[in-house]
Amino acid sequence: MSASPQKTIGLIGGMSWESTLVYYQLLNRGVRDRLGALHSASIVLVSLDFAQIEALQMRGDWDSATQILVDTAQRLERAGAQCVLICTNTMHKMADAVQAAISIPLLHIADATATALKVNGVQRPLLLGTRFTMEQTFYRGRLIDRYGFDVMTPDEAGRATVHDVIYDELCAGVISDSSREQYRSIIESAVTYGADSVILGCTEIGLLIQQHDVSVPVIDTTTAHVEAAVVFALAE
């Protein structure tokens, strides 16, 4: 039997499983589209219990959350993964600690997003995500400091709306037309203040907002992350 033409992708999923399902589908489609026939992605997946992670987030117990992700990444490496993806934007808060604990590369979702922003030729994106992603610097700061993007975020009321819809609806698989309209209003308001694109900076937002919903380029971080993983897996 010939050697596999691809590397094995390790996924830290379940945060929430709604978007992990999308990762799995897109990774397999991406490999099939490139290799053809009956090819699919070589994947090792550990799907965490998001209720446990969400409780730690809300308590601000990031140390315990970090240890869970470190342990999970090490499990993936032992299982044969040749790279690791954290299938959520928010938990990239501990990406550096995870990378330090393993000997295989962690493919950072903000780096993949930066590549997609460059491809679209935009400079001033509106970042939507959880409060942690929008308000803290681990993600937004990486886009600003490493890549020079002028990242905007919604106002306080807008951030609250975006965050609540993620946790109360999208992570539970609830897709609401009224929430879609609220998101569209937040995005179009930002466009009037100079936003030239929108980052769907939570891996569930792509379940709600797509390109045809808004007037500026949409950067879906799930799609961008998957593209980076497929390129890595199929590189010579």
Tab-separated table of N, CA and C in Angstrom, residues 7-107:
chain	number	residue	atom	x	y	z
A	7	LYS	N	-1.039	14.763	5.342
A	7	LYS	CA	-0.734	14.718	6.770
A	7	LYS	C	-2.041	14.618	7.558
A	8	THR	N	-1.933	14.157	8.790
A	8	THR	CA	-3.109	14.000	9.649
A	8	THR	C	-3.362	15.281	10.437
A	9	ILE	N	-4.597	15.747	10.383
A	9	ILE	CA	-5.021	16.977	11.043
A	9	ILE	C	-5.644	16.634	12.387
A	10	GLY	N	-5.179	17.278	13.451
A	10	GLY	CA	-5.753	17.085	14.776
A	10	GLY	C	-6.702	18.215	15.116
A	11	LEU	N	-7.915	17.887	15.520
A	11	LEU	CA	-8.933	18.883	15.836
A	11	LEU	C	-9.299	18.847	17.317
A	12	ILE	N	-9.228	20.020	17.964
A	12	ILE	CA	-9.810	20.182	19.303
A	12	ILE	C	-11.179	20.800	19.070
A	13	GLY	N	-12.207	19.976	19.160
A	13	GLY	CA	-13.550	20.395	18.798
A	13	GLY	C	-14.517	20.407	19.970
A	14	GLY	N	-15.791	20.519	19.633
A	14	GLY	CA	-16.850	20.499	20.635
A	14	GLY	C	-17.145	21.847	21.259
A	15	MET	N	-16.608	22.932	20.692
A	15	MET	CA	-16.735	24.252	21.336
A	15	MET	C	-17.296	25.293	20.356
A	16	SER	N	-18.506	25.102	19.879
A	16	SER	CA	-19.439	24.024	20.119
A	16	SER	C	-19.354	22.982	18.999
A	17	TRP	N	-20.056	21.859	19.195
A	17	TRP	CA	-20.023	20.819	18.177
A	17	TRP	C	-20.728	21.271	16.910
A	18	GLU	N	-21.587	22.294	17.007
A	18	GLU	CA	-22.264	22.795	15.813
A	18	GLU	C	-21.245	23.240	14.759
A	19	SER	N	-20.214	23.942	15.188
A	19	SER	CA	-19.198	24.386	14.229
A	19	SER	C	-18.159	23.299	13.963
A	20	THR	N	-17.937	22.408	14.925
A	20	THR	CA	-17.012	21.302	14.674
A	20	THR	C	-17.518	20.430	13.531
A	21	LEU	N	-18.820	20.263	13.455
A	21	LEU	CA	-19.424	19.533	12.344
A	21	LEU	C	-19.072	20.192	11.012
A	22	VAL	N	-19.104	21.522	10.977
A	22	VAL	CA	-18.760	22.251	9.755
A	22	VAL	C	-17.284	22.040	9.415
A	23	TYR	N	-16.410	22.102	10.433
A	23	TYR	CA	-14.990	21.816	10.205
A	23	TYR	C	-14.826	20.444	9.530
A	24	TYR	N	-15.468	19.441	10.077
A	24	TYR	CA	-15.314	18.083	9.563
A	24	TYR	C	-15.772	17.994	8.113
A	25	GLN	N	-16.919	18.598	7.821
A	25	GLN	CA	-17.434	18.574	6.454
A	25	GLN	C	-16.491	19.295	5.491
A	26	LEU	N	-16.073	20.499	5.863
A	26	LEU	CA	-15.261	21.303	4.956
A	26	LEU	C	-13.867	20.713	4.753
A	27	LEU	N	-13.286	20.140	5.798
A	27	LEU	CA	-11.976	19.504	5.647
A	27	LEU	C	-12.049	18.339	4.655
A	28	ASN	N	-13.056	17.520	4.806
A	28	ASN	CA	-13.195	16.377	3.905
A	28	ASN	C	-13.491	16.826	2.480
A	29	ARG	N	-14.325	17.837	2.322
A	29	ARG	CA	-14.614	18.340	0.976
A	29	ARG	C	-13.371	18.965	0.349
A	30	GLY	N	-12.594	19.680	1.178
A	30	GLY	CA	-11.402	20.324	0.658
A	30	GLY	C	-10.388	19.327	0.137
A	31	VAL	N	-10.192	18.248	0.874
A	31	VAL	CA	-9.259	17.209	0.423
A	31	VAL	C	-9.819	16.493	-0.801
A	32	ARG	N	-11.095	16.161	-0.769
A	32	ARG	CA	-11.707	15.495	-1.936
A	32	ARG	C	-11.590	16.352	-3.193
A	33	ASP	N	-11.849	17.649	-3.053
A	33	ASP	CA	-11.817	18.521	-4.226
A	33	ASP	C	-10.422	18.621	-4.830
A	34	ARG	N	-9.397	18.495	-3.986
A	34	ARG	CA	-8.029	18.585	-4.484
A	34	ARG	C	-7.493	17.254	-4.987
A	35	LEU	N	-7.821	16.155	-4.279
A	35	LEU	CA	-7.262	14.851	-4.640
A	35	LEU	C	-8.208	14.014	-5.495
A	36	GLY	N	-9.499	14.344	-5.435
A	36	GLY	CA	-10.468	13.672	-6.280
A	36	GLY	C	-10.902	12.315	-5.763
A	37	ALA	N	-11.738	11.674	-6.598
A	37	ALA	CA	-12.212	10.314	-6.352
A	37	ALA	C	-12.809	10.167	-4.950
A	38	LEU	N	-12.343	9.169	-4.225
A	38	LEU	CA	-12.908	8.877	-2.907
A	38	LEU	C	-12.035	9.384	-1.771
A	39	HIS	N	-11.145	10.316	-2.060
A	39	HIS	CA	-10.273	10.837	-1.012
A	39	HIS	C	-11.070	11.630	0.028
A	40	SER	N	-10.600	11.549	1.261
A	40	SER	CA	-11.131	12.357	2.355
A	40	SER	C	-9.980	12.712	3.281
A	41	ALA	N	-10.231	13.601	4.217
A	41	ALA	CA	-9.166	14.092	5.087
A	41	ALA	C	-8.782	13.057	6.136
A	42	SER	N	-7.498	13.037	6.475
A	42	SER	CA	-7.007	12.230	7.599
A	42	SER	C	-7.125	13.093	8.852
A	43	ILE	N	-8.038	12.729	9.752
A	43	ILE	CA	-8.395	13.583	10.890
A	43	ILE	C	-8.372	12.776	12.185
A	44	VAL	N	-7.826	13.396	13.223
A	44	VAL	CA	-7.993	12.902	14.587
A	44	VAL	C	-8.749	13.991	15.349
A	45	LEU	N	-9.863	13.631	15.948
A	45	LEU	CA	-10.728	14.613	16.606
A	45	LEU	C	-10.949	14.248	18.064
A	46	VAL	N	-10.766	15.240	18.955
A	46	VAL	CA	-11.239	15.129	20.338
A	46	VAL	C	-12.299	16.208	20.514
A	47	SER	N	-13.515	15.784	20.803
A	47	SER	CA	-14.627	16.721	20.957
A	47	SER	C	-14.924	16.898	22.440
A	48	LEU	N	-14.684	18.117	22.924
A	48	LEU	CA	-14.855	18.404	24.347
A	48	LEU	C	-16.309	18.696	24.683
A	49	ASP	N	-16.626	18.639	25.965
A	49	ASP	CA	-17.965	18.987	26.456
A	49	ASP	C	-18.013	20.499	26.651
A	50	PHE	N	-18.731	21.186	25.786
A	50	PHE	CA	-18.699	22.650	25.806
A	50	PHE	C	-19.295	23.218	27.086
A	51	ALA	N	-20.212	22.514	27.721
A	51	ALA	CA	-20.779	23.023	28.973
A	51	ALA	C	-19.682	23.246	30.008
A	52	GLN	N	-18.730	22.340	30.064
A	52	GLN	CA	-17.610	22.483	30.998
A	52	GLN	C	-16.741	23.681	30.626
A	53	ILE	N	-16.463	23.836	29.327
A	53	ILE	CA	-15.621	24.942	28.871
A	53	ILE	C	-16.327	26.274	29.097
A	54	GLU	N	-17.604	26.341	28.774
A	54	GLU	CA	-18.362	27.590	28.934
A	54	GLU	C	-18.396	28.023	30.397
A	55	ALA	N	-18.539	27.066	31.314
A	55	ALA	CA	-18.558	27.398	32.740
A	55	ALA	C	-17.224	28.004	33.171
A	56	LEU	N	-16.127	27.459	32.677
A	56	LEU	CA	-14.803	28.009	32.993
A	56	LEU	C	-14.639	29.405	32.400
A	57	GLN	N	-15.133	29.607	31.174
A	57	GLN	CA	-15.061	30.925	30.552
A	57	GLN	C	-15.800	31.962	31.400
A	58	MET	N	-16.994	31.624	31.806
A	58	MET	CA	-17.821	32.587	32.536
A	58	MET	C	-17.250	32.891	33.918
A	59	ARG	N	-16.529	31.932	34.506
A	59	ARG	CA	-15.880	32.164	35.796
A	59	ARG	C	-14.546	32.874	35.634
A	60	GLY	N	-14.077	32.968	34.404
A	60	GLY	CA	-12.757	33.543	34.173
A	60	GLY	C	-11.632	32.625	34.581
A	61	ASP	N	-11.917	31.326	34.652
A	61	ASP	CA	-10.905	30.347	35.054
A	61	ASP	C	-10.158	29.871	33.798
A	62	TRP	N	-9.374	30.766	33.239
A	62	TRP	CA	-8.670	30.453	32.004
A	62	TRP	C	-7.525	29.472	32.234
A	63	ASP	N	-6.998	29.405	33.449
A	63	ASP	CA	-5.925	28.450	33.732
A	63	ASP	C	-6.427	27.018	33.584
A	64	SER	N	-7.610	26.749	34.128
A	64	SER	CA	-8.162	25.391	34.011
A	64	SER	C	-8.512	25.078	32.563
A	65	ALA	N	-9.055	26.065	31.864
A	65	ALA	CA	-9.383	25.862	30.451
A	65	ALA	C	-8.124	25.596	29.632
A	66	THR	N	-7.061	26.322	29.954
A	66	THR	CA	-5.791	26.116	29.259
A	66	THR	C	-5.286	24.701	29.458
A	67	GLN	N	-5.374	24.206	30.681
A	67	GLN	CA	-4.879	22.852	30.957
A	67	GLN	C	-5.666	21.814	30.174
A	68	ILE	N	-6.968	22.018	30.037
A	68	ILE	CA	-7.780	21.084	29.255
A	68	ILE	C	-7.323	21.066	27.810
A	69	LEU	N	-7.086	22.243	27.243
A	69	LEU	CA	-6.660	22.303	25.848
A	69	LEU	C	-5.255	21.746	25.662
A	70	VAL	N	-4.362	22.018	26.600
A	70	VAL	CA	-3.008	21.457	26.520
A	70	VAL	C	-3.070	19.932	26.548
A	71	ASP	N	-3.831	19.391	27.497
A	71	ASP	CA	-3.956	17.933	27.601
A	71	ASP	C	-4.533	17.347	26.310
A	72	THR	N	-5.514	18.026	25.751
A	72	THR	CA	-6.165	17.537	24.536
A	72	THR	C	-5.212	17.577	23.347
A	73	ALA	N	-4.464	18.665	23.207
A	73	ALA	CA	-3.496	18.765	22.114
A	73	ALA	C	-2.446	17.668	22.220
A	74	GLN	N	-1.997	17.377	23.431
A	74	GLN	CA	-1.008	16.309	23.622
A	74	GLN	C	-1.590	14.947	23.268
A	75	ARG	N	-2.874	14.744	23.581
A	75	ARG	CA	-3.547	13.497	23.190
A	75	ARG	C	-3.577	13.361	21.672
A	76	LEU	N	-3.864	14.454	20.995
A	76	LEU	CA	-3.916	14.427	19.536
A	76	LEU	C	-2.548	14.102	18.947
A	77	GLU	N	-1.508	14.710	19.524
A	77	GLU	CA	-0.166	14.431	19.026
A	77	GLU	C	0.189	12.960	19.222
A	78	ARG	N	-0.130	12.417	20.391
A	78	ARG	CA	0.147	10.998	20.644
A	78	ARG	C	-0.641	10.099	19.702
A	79	ALA	N	-1.806	10.575	19.258
A	79	ALA	CA	-2.646	9.779	18.364
A	79	ALA	C	-2.221	9.877	16.902
A	80	GLY	N	-1.181	10.670	16.629
A	80	GLY	CA	-0.652	10.726	15.278
A	80	GLY	C	-0.934	11.995	14.514
A	81	ALA	N	-1.568	12.979	15.150
A	81	ALA	CA	-1.809	14.251	14.467
A	81	ALA	C	-0.480	14.918	14.128
A	82	GLN	N	-0.445	15.564	12.964
A	82	GLN	CA	0.772	16.269	12.537
A	82	GLN	C	0.607	17.781	12.572
A	83	CYS	N	-0.567	18.237	12.920
A	83	CYS	CA	-0.833	19.633	13.244
A	83	CYS	C	-2.061	19.654	14.128
A	84	VAL	N	-2.308	20.795	14.776
A	84	VAL	CA	-3.471	20.937	15.656
A	84	VAL	C	-4.246	22.185	15.277
A	85	LEU	N	-5.561	22.055	15.242
A	85	LEU	CA	-6.464	23.193	15.097
A	85	LEU	C	-7.353	23.266	16.328
A	86	ILE	N	-7.437	24.437	16.927
A	86	ILE	CA	-8.437	24.709	17.966
A	86	ILE	C	-9.660	25.236	17.230
A	87	CYS	N	-10.742	24.475	17.242
A	87	CYS	CA	-11.902	24.773	16.384
A	87	CYS	C	-12.837	25.807	17.009
A	88	THR	N	-12.261	26.917	17.431
A	88	THR	CA	-13.004	28.022	18.016
A	88	THR	C	-12.058	29.207	18.077
A	89	ASN	N	-12.589	30.408	17.884
A	89	ASN	CA	-11.752	31.599	17.976
A	89	ASN	C	-11.400	31.928	19.423
A	90	THR	N	-12.396	31.901	20.298
A	90	THR	CA	-12.202	32.347	21.681
A	90	THR	C	-11.088	31.593	22.385
A	91	MET	N	-11.017	30.289	22.165
A	91	MET	CA	-10.029	29.490	22.893
A	91	MET	C	-8.620	29.633	22.330
A	92	HIS	N	-8.457	30.474	21.316
A	92	HIS	CA	-7.104	30.846	20.906
A	92	HIS	C	-6.457	31.799	21.916
A	93	LYS	N	-7.209	32.171	22.920
A	93	LYS	CA	-6.629	32.922	24.044
A	93	LYS	C	-5.458	32.148	24.653
A	94	MET	N	-5.527	30.819	24.585
A	94	MET	CA	-4.451	30.001	25.148
A	94	MET	C	-3.638	29.292	24.079
A	95	ALA	N	-3.669	29.830	22.856
A	95	ALA	CA	-2.949	29.184	21.751
A	95	ALA	C	-1.457	29.079	22.015
A	96	ASP	N	-0.851	30.107	22.567
A	96	ASP	CA	0.593	30.072	22.811
A	96	ASP	C	0.957	28.981	23.803
A	97	ALA	N	0.137	28.825	24.842
A	97	ALA	CA	0.407	27.776	25.829
A	97	ALA	C	0.252	26.392	25.218
A	98	VAL	N	-0.741	26.235	24.354
A	98	VAL	CA	-0.935	24.941	23.688
A	98	VAL	C	0.245	24.639	22.774
A	99	GLN	N	0.651	25.626	21.978
A	99	GLN	CA	1.782	25.401	21.074
A	99	GLN	C	3.050	25.038	21.838
A	100	ALA	N	3.266	25.667	22.985
A	100	ALA	CA	4.468	25.389	23.767
A	100	ALA	C	4.481	23.972	24.325
A	101	ALA	N	3.319	23.350	24.406
A	101	ALA	CA	3.214	22.031	25.034
A	101	ALA	C	3.301	20.880	24.043
A	102	ILE	N	3.368	21.179	22.751
A	102	ILE	CA	3.409	20.133	21.740
A	102	ILE	C	4.561	20.400	20.766
A	103	SER	N	4.941	19.381	20.029
A	103	SER	CA	6.056	19.529	19.094
A	103	SER	C	5.591	19.641	17.641
A	104	ILE	N	4.283	19.611	17.417
A	104	ILE	CA	3.722	19.775	16.076
A	104	ILE	C	3.110	21.171	15.985
A	105	PRO	N	2.957	21.720	14.773
A	105	PRO	CA	2.455	23.093	14.673
A	105	PRO	C	0.982	23.230	15.021
A	106	LEU	N	0.665	24.308	15.706
A	106	LEU	CA	-0.717	24.734	15.906
A	106	LEU	C	-1.018	25.770	14.825
A	107	LEU	N	-2.024	25.510	14.028
A	107	LEU	CA	-2.395	26.441	12.963
A	107	LEU	C	-3.360	27.474	13.539
